[in-house]
Amino acid sequence: MMEKQTKIGTVCSNFDTFQLKSVLVKNDAGDWGSEPDKDAIGVIRSTNFNNDGKLDLSDIAYRTLSKRKFDEKKLYASDILIERSGGSETQPVGRVGLITDEIAETDYAFANFIQRISLNDNVNAKFVYYCLQQMYEMGITAGMQSQTTGIRNLDWKQYIKVLLPKPSISEQSAIAAMLSKVDEAIASVQASISAAERLKKSLMQNLLTGRMKPDGTLRKDDEFYVDEKFGRVPKGWEVKRLKDICLNSGDYGANASAIDYDETKPRFIRITDIDDFGQLLEEGKAGMSDDNYSKYLLEEDDFLFARTGDTVGKSLLYKKEMGLAVYAGYLIKFSFDKSKVLPEYFDLIAKSEFFEAFKIAMKRVGAKPNINSREYCSFKFLLPSDTKEQKEIYGKFANINKSQKSKQQKIAVLERLKKSLMQNLLTGRVRVK
């Protein structure tokens, strides 16, 4: 028997194939409704989608729909949502989300840029969801989008004509169950990380403002002085600007292209190589197209800030253990005067509410997010004058940071496992009984 071609690759000879449109029971666009009133319901929109196929409902919009319209647009378990319009230069449309039993316990509808499909009994909905997610991760939907007036639109007629693998319904269920187990493991670790981050945030609010001493006791009223901007400041602490503790005024990275990574040359660090926790990602390493890179070589404890885009303010404290590296043009490098600041202490500051408030203050109405080197230099924060106290405060976070890094590494391992399983199970390269 000959192998068969599908949109996500060649499948084994024992698999059938099917066209997505052949199994559709529902296939409808959402509705944005009107301004919310007392009967408003949650409406899932593009901002609730993630690239990994998971819906994030922590910031749900509430809108009012007529009873007839809500009856039409109510979401049920096993419905699949596809982002039909939206996207960006770096994020194609076509992200997917599955309505789980847990999500379906609450009444939700979906917005007008979203398409909902429900499927007949010839296929397992969760299996199809994983196929569509694999299609997105392979970049296939990028070739199915068109752009009008700045909005990217998915060619829906082309999308529902895609050919997908079709093992027996029992094997579909087994594959979906196995992938779900990995997703559950990832979610469990992520929940643990979130809980630890909440604890860390609480500690930061107390320790980085000086309300609490490193030994856990609270400062008394007579141990503070009053600053016009920051209010109560511990005696022995100062209000500093970033430029006050640095040896430079912020150096921009190389205006070069990323190329395949060569182990004999420096790694090229880009914004996308830094995760939301300020850790350097190991996957997707790239090299730099220009061999004249000496002025961009990073040294121990150099600090990088992202200067533009939705991730403006993302940061990385560079360590030599990360390997020889240079940095890209959308990053700005600062080098510390270590007689004034412990680099690890400033790394805490850069992840604190001080810095979040600074980012908000730097926003320009209607403009693309951007913070230049001069503006970064103006960032103000509280700093213990004694670096020993800085070290004691940082020490309170060291174990949390170590644990968080370990958990992030575990997630990376699980995500690699899931990627491998999706490539092999969905196409039948590896069979599940």
Coordinates of C-alpha atoms in Angstrom, one line a residue:
M1 CA 0.0 0.0 0.0
M2 CA 1.2 3.5 -0.9
E3 CA 1.8 6.2 1.7
K4 CA -0.6 9.1 1.6
Q5 CA 0.1 12.8 1.7
T6 CA -1.7 15.2 4.0
K7 CA -1.3 18.8 5.0
I8 CA 0.8 17.8 8.0
G9 CA 3.0 15.3 6.2
T10 CA 3.1 11.8 4.8
V11 CA 1.0 9.3 6.8
C12 CA 1.4 5.6 7.1
S13 CA -0.4 3.3 4.7
N14 CA -2.9 2.1 7.4
F15 CA -4.3 5.5 7.9
D16 CA -7.1 7.0 5.8
T17 CA -7.4 10.7 5.1
F18 CA -10.2 13.1 5.2
Q19 CA -11.0 16.7 4.1
L20 CA -11.8 18.9 7.0
K21 CA -15.0 20.2 5.4
S22 CA -16.4 16.7 5.1
V23 CA -16.7 16.3 8.9
L24 CA -18.2 19.7 9.8
V25 CA -21.5 19.9 11.6
K26 CA -21.1 23.6 12.6
N27 CA -19.1 26.1 10.8
D28 CA -19.9 29.7 11.8
A29 CA -18.3 33.1 12.6
G30 CA -18.8 34.7 16.0
D31 CA -20.5 37.9 17.0
W32 CA -19.1 40.8 19.0
G33 CA -22.5 41.8 20.4
S34 CA -23.2 45.2 22.0
E35 CA -22.0 47.1 25.1
P36 CA -22.3 45.0 28.2
D37 CA -25.3 45.2 30.5
K38 CA -26.4 43.2 33.5
D39 CA -26.9 40.1 31.3
A40 CA -23.5 40.3 29.6
I41 CA -21.7 37.1 28.9
G42 CA -18.1 36.2 28.3
V43 CA -17.0 36.4 24.6
I44 CA -13.7 34.7 23.6
R45 CA -11.7 36.8 21.2
S46 CA -8.3 36.7 19.5
T47 CA -6.4 38.0 22.6
N48 CA -7.5 34.8 24.4
F49 CA -5.6 32.6 22.0
N50 CA -2.0 31.5 22.5
N51 CA 0.5 30.1 20.0
D52 CA 0.6 26.8 21.8
G53 CA -3.1 26.1 21.2
K54 CA -4.3 26.9 24.7
L55 CA -7.0 29.4 25.5
D56 CA -6.2 31.9 28.2
L57 CA -9.5 33.2 29.7
S58 CA -7.9 35.3 32.4
D59 CA -8.9 38.5 30.5
I60 CA -12.3 37.7 29.0
A61 CA -14.4 40.4 27.4
Y62 CA -18.1 40.7 28.4
R63 CA -20.7 41.7 25.8
T64 CA -24.4 41.6 25.5
L65 CA -26.0 39.3 22.9
S66 CA -29.7 38.8 22.2
K67 CA -31.1 35.5 23.4
R68 CA -31.4 34.3 19.8
K69 CA -27.9 35.3 19.0
F70 CA -26.5 33.7 22.2
D71 CA -28.3 30.4 21.5
E72 CA -26.6 30.5 18.1
K73 CA -23.1 31.4 19.4
K74 CA -23.0 29.5 22.6
L75 CA -19.9 27.3 22.9
Y76 CA -20.0 23.6 23.8
A77 CA -17.4 21.0 24.8
S78 CA -15.4 19.7 21.8
D79 CA -16.0 22.8 19.7
I80 CA -12.9 24.0 18.0
L81 CA -12.1 27.8 17.6
I82 CA -9.9 29.1 14.8
E83 CA -8.6 32.7 14.7
R84 CA -9.7 33.7 11.2
S85 CA -8.6 37.4 11.2
G86 CA -5.9 39.3 13.1
G87 CA -2.3 38.1 13.4
S88 CA 0.8 40.2 12.9
E89 CA 4.1 40.2 11.0
T90 CA 5.5 37.5 13.3
Q91 CA 2.3 35.7 14.2
P92 CA 0.2 34.3 11.4
V93 CA -3.6 33.8 11.7
G94 CA -4.9 30.3 12.2
R95 CA -4.3 29.8 15.9
V96 CA -6.6 27.3 17.4
G97 CA -8.3 26.6 20.7
L98 CA -10.4 23.7 22.0
I99 CA -13.4 24.1 24.2
T100 CA -12.7 21.6 27.0
D101 CA -15.3 20.2 29.4
E102 CA -14.0 22.6 32.0
I103 CA -14.4 25.7 29.8
A104 CA -17.9 24.5 28.7
E105 CA -19.1 24.6 32.3
T106 CA -19.3 28.4 31.9
D107 CA -21.5 30.1 29.2
Y108 CA -19.2 31.6 26.6
A109 CA -19.8 32.9 23.1
F110 CA -17.1 33.9 20.5
A111 CA -16.2 37.1 18.7
N112 CA -16.6 38.0 15.0
F113 CA -12.9 37.4 14.1
I114 CA -13.2 33.8 15.3
Q115 CA -14.6 30.8 13.4
R116 CA -16.2 27.9 15.3
I117 CA -16.3 24.4 14.0
S118 CA -17.9 21.3 15.5
L119 CA -17.4 17.8 14.0
N120 CA -19.4 14.7 13.4
D121 CA -18.8 11.3 15.0
N122 CA -16.5 10.1 12.3
V123 CA -13.6 11.8 13.9
N124 CA -12.3 12.6 17.4
A125 CA -12.6 16.3 18.0
K126 CA -9.5 16.5 20.1
F127 CA -7.5 14.5 17.6
V128 CA -8.5 17.0 14.9
Y129 CA -7.7 19.9 17.2
Y130 CA -4.1 18.6 17.5
C131 CA -3.9 18.2 13.7
L132 CA -4.9 21.8 13.2
Q133 CA -2.5 22.9 15.9
Q134 CA 0.3 21.0 14.2
M135 CA -0.7 22.7 10.9
Y136 CA -0.3 26.1 12.6
E137 CA 3.1 25.2 14.2
M138 CA 4.4 24.0 10.9
G139 CA 3.7 27.5 9.5
I140 CA 1.1 26.2 7.0
T141 CA -1.5 28.9 7.8
A142 CA 1.0 31.6 7.0
G143 CA 0.6 30.6 3.4
M144 CA -3.2 30.7 3.6
Q145 CA -3.5 34.3 4.8
S146 CA -4.1 37.5 2.8
Q147 CA -3.9 41.1 4.1
T148 CA -6.3 43.9 3.7
T149 CA -6.3 47.3 5.6
G150 CA -3.6 46.0 8.0
I151 CA -5.6 42.9 9.0
R152 CA -4.5 39.4 8.0
N153 CA -7.3 37.1 7.0
L154 CA -7.3 33.3 6.7
D155 CA -8.5 31.9 3.4
W156 CA -11.3 29.9 5.0
K157 CA -12.3 28.0 1.8
Q158 CA -8.7 26.8 1.4
Y159 CA -8.4 26.0 5.1
I160 CA -11.4 23.6 5.3
K161 CA -10.2 21.8 2.1
V162 CA -7.1 20.6 3.8
L163 CA -6.5 16.9 3.9
L164 CA -5.7 15.4 7.3
P165 CA -4.8 12.0 8.6
K166 CA -7.6 9.6 9.7
P167 CA -6.6 6.6 11.7
S168 CA -9.3 4.4 13.3
I169 CA -11.5 6.3 15.8
S170 CA -10.0 4.3 18.6
E171 CA -6.5 5.2 17.6
Q172 CA -7.5 8.9 17.2
S173 CA -8.8 8.7 20.8
A174 CA -5.6 7.1 22.0
I175 CA -3.4 9.7 20.3
A176 CA -5.5 12.5 21.7
A177 CA -5.3 11.0 25.2
M178 CA -1.5 10.7 25.0
L179 CA -1.0 14.3 23.9
S180 CA -3.5 15.5 26.5
K181 CA -1.4 13.8 29.2
V182 CA 1.6 15.8 28.1
D183 CA -0.4 19.0 28.0
E184 CA -1.7 18.2 31.6
A185 CA 1.9 17.7 32.8
I186 CA 2.9 21.1 31.2
A187 CA -0.1 22.8 32.8
S188 CA 0.8 21.4 36.2
V189 CA 4.4 22.7 36.1
Q190 CA 3.1 26.1 34.8
A191 CA 0.7 26.3 37.7
S192 CA 3.5 25.7 40.1
I193 CA 5.6 28.4 38.4
S194 CA 2.7 30.8 38.7
A195 CA 2.2 30.1 42.4
A196 CA 5.9 30.7 43.0
E197 CA 5.8 33.9 41.0
R198 CA 3.0 35.2 43.2
L199 CA 5.1 34.5 46.3
K200 CA 8.1 36.1 44.6
K201 CA 6.1 39.2 43.7
S202 CA 4.9 39.6 47.3
L203 CA 8.5 39.3 48.6
M204 CA 9.7 41.9 46.0
Q205 CA 7.0 44.4 47.0
N206 CA 8.3 44.3 50.6
L207 CA 12.1 43.8 50.1
L208 CA 12.7 46.0 47.1
T209 CA 10.9 48.9 48.8
G210 CA 12.8 48.4 52.1
R211 CA 9.6 47.8 54.1
M212 CA 11.1 44.5 55.1
K213 CA 14.7 43.9 56.0
P214 CA 16.5 40.8 54.7
D215 CA 16.1 39.1 58.1
G216 CA 12.3 39.3 57.7
T217 CA 11.6 42.1 60.2
L218 CA 9.8 45.2 59.3
R219 CA 11.5 48.6 59.4
K220 CA 10.2 51.1 62.0
D221 CA 8.9 54.6 61.0
D222 CA 12.1 56.3 62.2
E223 CA 14.1 54.2 59.8
F224 CA 12.8 56.0 56.7
Y225 CA 13.1 59.4 55.1
V226 CA 10.7 60.9 52.7
D227 CA 11.4 61.3 49.0
E228 CA 9.2 63.5 46.8
K229 CA 8.7 60.8 44.2
F230 CA 8.9 57.5 46.1
G231 CA 7.6 58.6 49.5
R232 CA 9.2 56.6 52.4
V233 CA 12.7 55.5 51.6
P234 CA 14.9 53.5 54.0
K235 CA 17.8 55.3 55.5
G236 CA 20.9 54.1 53.8
W237 CA 19.1 53.7 50.5
E238 CA 19.1 56.1 47.6
V239 CA 17.0 57.0 44.6
K240 CA 19.0 56.1 41.5
R241 CA 18.7 56.3 37.8
L242 CA 20.0 53.5 35.6
K243 CA 22.7 55.8 34.2
D244 CA 24.0 56.4 37.8
I245 CA 25.0 52.7 38.2
C246 CA 26.3 52.0 34.6
L247 CA 29.6 52.4 32.9
N248 CA 27.8 53.2 29.6
S249 CA 24.7 55.0 28.3
G250 CA 23.2 52.0 26.5
D251 CA 24.8 50.5 23.4
Y252 CA 22.6 49.3 20.6
G253 CA 23.1 45.8 19.1
A254 CA 24.2 44.7 15.7
N255 CA 22.1 45.6 12.6
A256 CA 22.6 42.2 11.1
S257 CA 20.6 39.2 10.0
A258 CA 20.3 35.9 11.8
I259 CA 21.8 32.9 10.1
D260 CA 22.3 29.2 11.0
Y261 CA 24.2 28.8 14.2
D262 CA 27.9 27.8 14.0
E263 CA 29.4 26.5 17.2
T264 CA 32.7 28.0 16.3
K265 CA 31.3 31.5 16.3
P266 CA 29.2 33.6 18.8
R267 CA 25.5 33.0 19.3
F268 CA 23.3 35.9 18.0
I269 CA 20.9 36.8 20.8
R270 CA 17.6 38.3 19.7
I271 CA 14.5 39.4 21.6
T272 CA 12.8 36.1 20.7
D273 CA 15.6 34.2 22.4
I274 CA 14.6 35.6 25.8
D275 CA 11.6 34.2 27.7
D276 CA 9.2 36.1 29.9
F277 CA 11.2 35.2 33.0
G278 CA 14.4 36.6 31.6
Q279 CA 15.9 33.3 30.8
L280 CA 17.9 32.6 27.6
L281 CA 16.1 29.9 25.4
E282 CA 18.3 27.1 24.1
E283 CA 16.0 26.2 21.2
G284 CA 16.3 28.1 17.9
K285 CA 19.9 29.3 18.3
A286 CA 21.1 31.6 15.5
G287 CA 24.4 33.0 14.3
M288 CA 25.1 36.5 13.0
S289 CA 25.5 37.3 9.3
D290 CA 28.3 39.8 9.9
D291 CA 31.7 38.5 10.9
N292 CA 32.7 41.9 12.3
Y293 CA 31.1 41.2 15.6
S294 CA 33.8 42.1 18.2
K295 CA 32.1 45.4 19.4
Y296 CA 28.9 43.4 20.1
L297 CA 30.5 40.6 22.2
L298 CA 28.8 40.3 25.5
E299 CA 30.8 40.2 28.8
E300 CA 29.9 38.7 32.2
D301 CA 26.9 40.6 33.8
D302 CA 26.1 42.7 30.8
F303 CA 22.4 43.5 30.8
L304 CA 20.1 43.5 27.8
F305 CA 16.8 45.3 27.4
A306 CA 14.4 44.9 24.5
R307 CA 13.8 48.4 23.0
T308 CA 10.8 47.9 20.7
G309 CA 7.6 46.0 20.0
D310 CA 5.2 44.2 22.2
T311 CA 8.0 42.7 24.3
V312 CA 9.7 46.1 25.0
G313 CA 11.3 45.9 28.5
K314 CA 12.0 42.2 28.3
S315 CA 15.5 41.7 29.8
L316 CA 18.4 39.3 30.2
L317 CA 21.3 39.3 32.6
Y318 CA 24.1 37.7 30.5
K319 CA 26.4 35.1 32.1
K320 CA 29.5 33.5 30.5
E321 CA 28.0 30.1 31.1
M322 CA 25.5 31.0 28.4
G323 CA 28.3 30.8 25.8
L324 CA 30.0 33.3 23.6
A325 CA 27.4 35.7 22.3
V326 CA 26.6 38.9 20.5
Y327 CA 23.3 40.8 20.6
A328 CA 20.9 42.0 18.0
G329 CA 19.8 45.6 17.0
Y330 CA 16.5 45.6 18.9
L331 CA 18.4 45.1 22.1
I332 CA 20.3 47.7 24.2
K333 CA 23.2 46.7 26.4
F334 CA 24.1 48.2 29.7
S335 CA 27.3 47.4 31.7
F336 CA 27.2 47.9 35.5
D337 CA 29.5 49.7 37.9
K338 CA 29.7 46.7 40.3
S339 CA 31.0 48.9 43.1
K340 CA 27.5 50.5 43.1
V341 CA 25.2 47.6 42.2
L342 CA 25.0 43.8 42.3
P343 CA 23.9 42.8 38.8
E344 CA 21.6 40.2 40.1
Y345 CA 19.9 42.8 42.3
F346 CA 19.2 45.0 39.3
D347 CA 17.8 42.0 37.5
L348 CA 15.2 41.8 40.3
I349 CA 14.5 45.5 39.9
A350 CA 13.9 45.0 36.1
K351 CA 11.3 42.4 36.9
S352 CA 9.6 44.5 39.6
E353 CA 6.6 46.8 39.8
F354 CA 9.0 49.7 39.7
F355 CA 9.9 48.8 36.2
E356 CA 6.4 47.9 35.1
A357 CA 5.3 51.4 36.2
F358 CA 8.2 52.9 34.2
K359 CA 7.1 50.9 31.0
I360 CA 3.6 52.2 31.3
A361 CA 4.8 55.8 31.8
M362 CA 6.9 55.4 28.6
K363 CA 4.0 54.4 26.4
R364 CA 3.0 56.8 23.6
V365 CA -0.6 56.9 22.5
G366 CA -1.1 55.2 19.2
A367 CA 2.6 54.5 18.7
K368 CA 4.5 51.2 18.5
P369 CA 5.9 50.4 22.0
N370 CA 9.5 51.7 22.1
I371 CA 12.0 52.7 24.8
N372 CA 15.3 54.1 23.7
S373 CA 18.6 54.2 25.5
R374 CA 18.2 57.7 26.8
E375 CA 14.8 56.8 28.3
Y376 CA 16.2 53.6 29.8
C377 CA 18.9 55.7 31.4
S378 CA 16.3 57.8 33.1
F379 CA 14.6 54.9 34.9
K380 CA 14.5 55.6 38.6
F381 CA 14.4 53.1 41.4
L382 CA 15.4 52.6 45.1
L383 CA 18.8 51.1 45.8
P384 CA 20.5 50.1 49.0
S385 CA 23.9 52.0 49.1
D386 CA 25.6 48.9 50.6
T387 CA 26.1 46.1 48.0
K388 CA 26.2 43.7 50.9
E389 CA 22.5 44.5 51.7
Q390 CA 21.7 44.1 48.0
K391 CA 23.4 40.6 48.1
E392 CA 21.4 39.7 51.2
I393 CA 18.1 40.7 49.5
Y394 CA 19.0 38.9 46.3
G395 CA 19.8 35.8 48.4
K396 CA 16.1 35.7 49.5
F397 CA 15.2 35.1 45.9
A398 CA 18.0 32.8 44.8
N399 CA 16.3 29.5 45.8
I400 CA 13.0 30.6 44.2
N401 CA 14.9 31.6 41.0
K402 CA 16.8 28.3 40.9
S403 CA 13.6 26.3 41.4
Q404 CA 11.8 28.4 38.7
K405 CA 14.6 27.8 36.2
S406 CA 14.5 24.1 36.9
K407 CA 10.7 24.1 36.2
Q408 CA 11.2 26.1 33.0
Q409 CA 13.7 23.5 31.9
K410 CA 11.2 20.7 32.7
I411 CA 8.6 22.5 30.6
A412 CA 11.1 22.8 27.7
V413 CA 11.7 19.0 27.9
L414 CA 7.9 18.3 27.9
E415 CA 7.3 20.7 25.0
R416 CA 10.0 18.9 23.0
L417 CA 8.4 15.6 23.8
K418 CA 5.0 16.9 22.7
K419 CA 6.5 18.3 19.5
S420 CA 8.0 14.9 18.7
L421 CA 4.8 13.0 19.6
M422 CA 2.7 15.3 17.4
Q423 CA 5.1 14.7 14.5
N424 CA 5.1 11.0 14.9
L425 CA 1.7 10.0 16.3
L426 CA -0.5 12.2 14.1
T427 CA 1.0 10.8 11.0
G428 CA 1.4 7.2 12.1
R429 CA 5.1 7.0 12.1
V430 CA 4.7 5.7 15.6
R431 CA 1.5 3.7 16.2
V432 CA -0.7 3.8 19.3
K433 CA -2.8 0.8 20.2

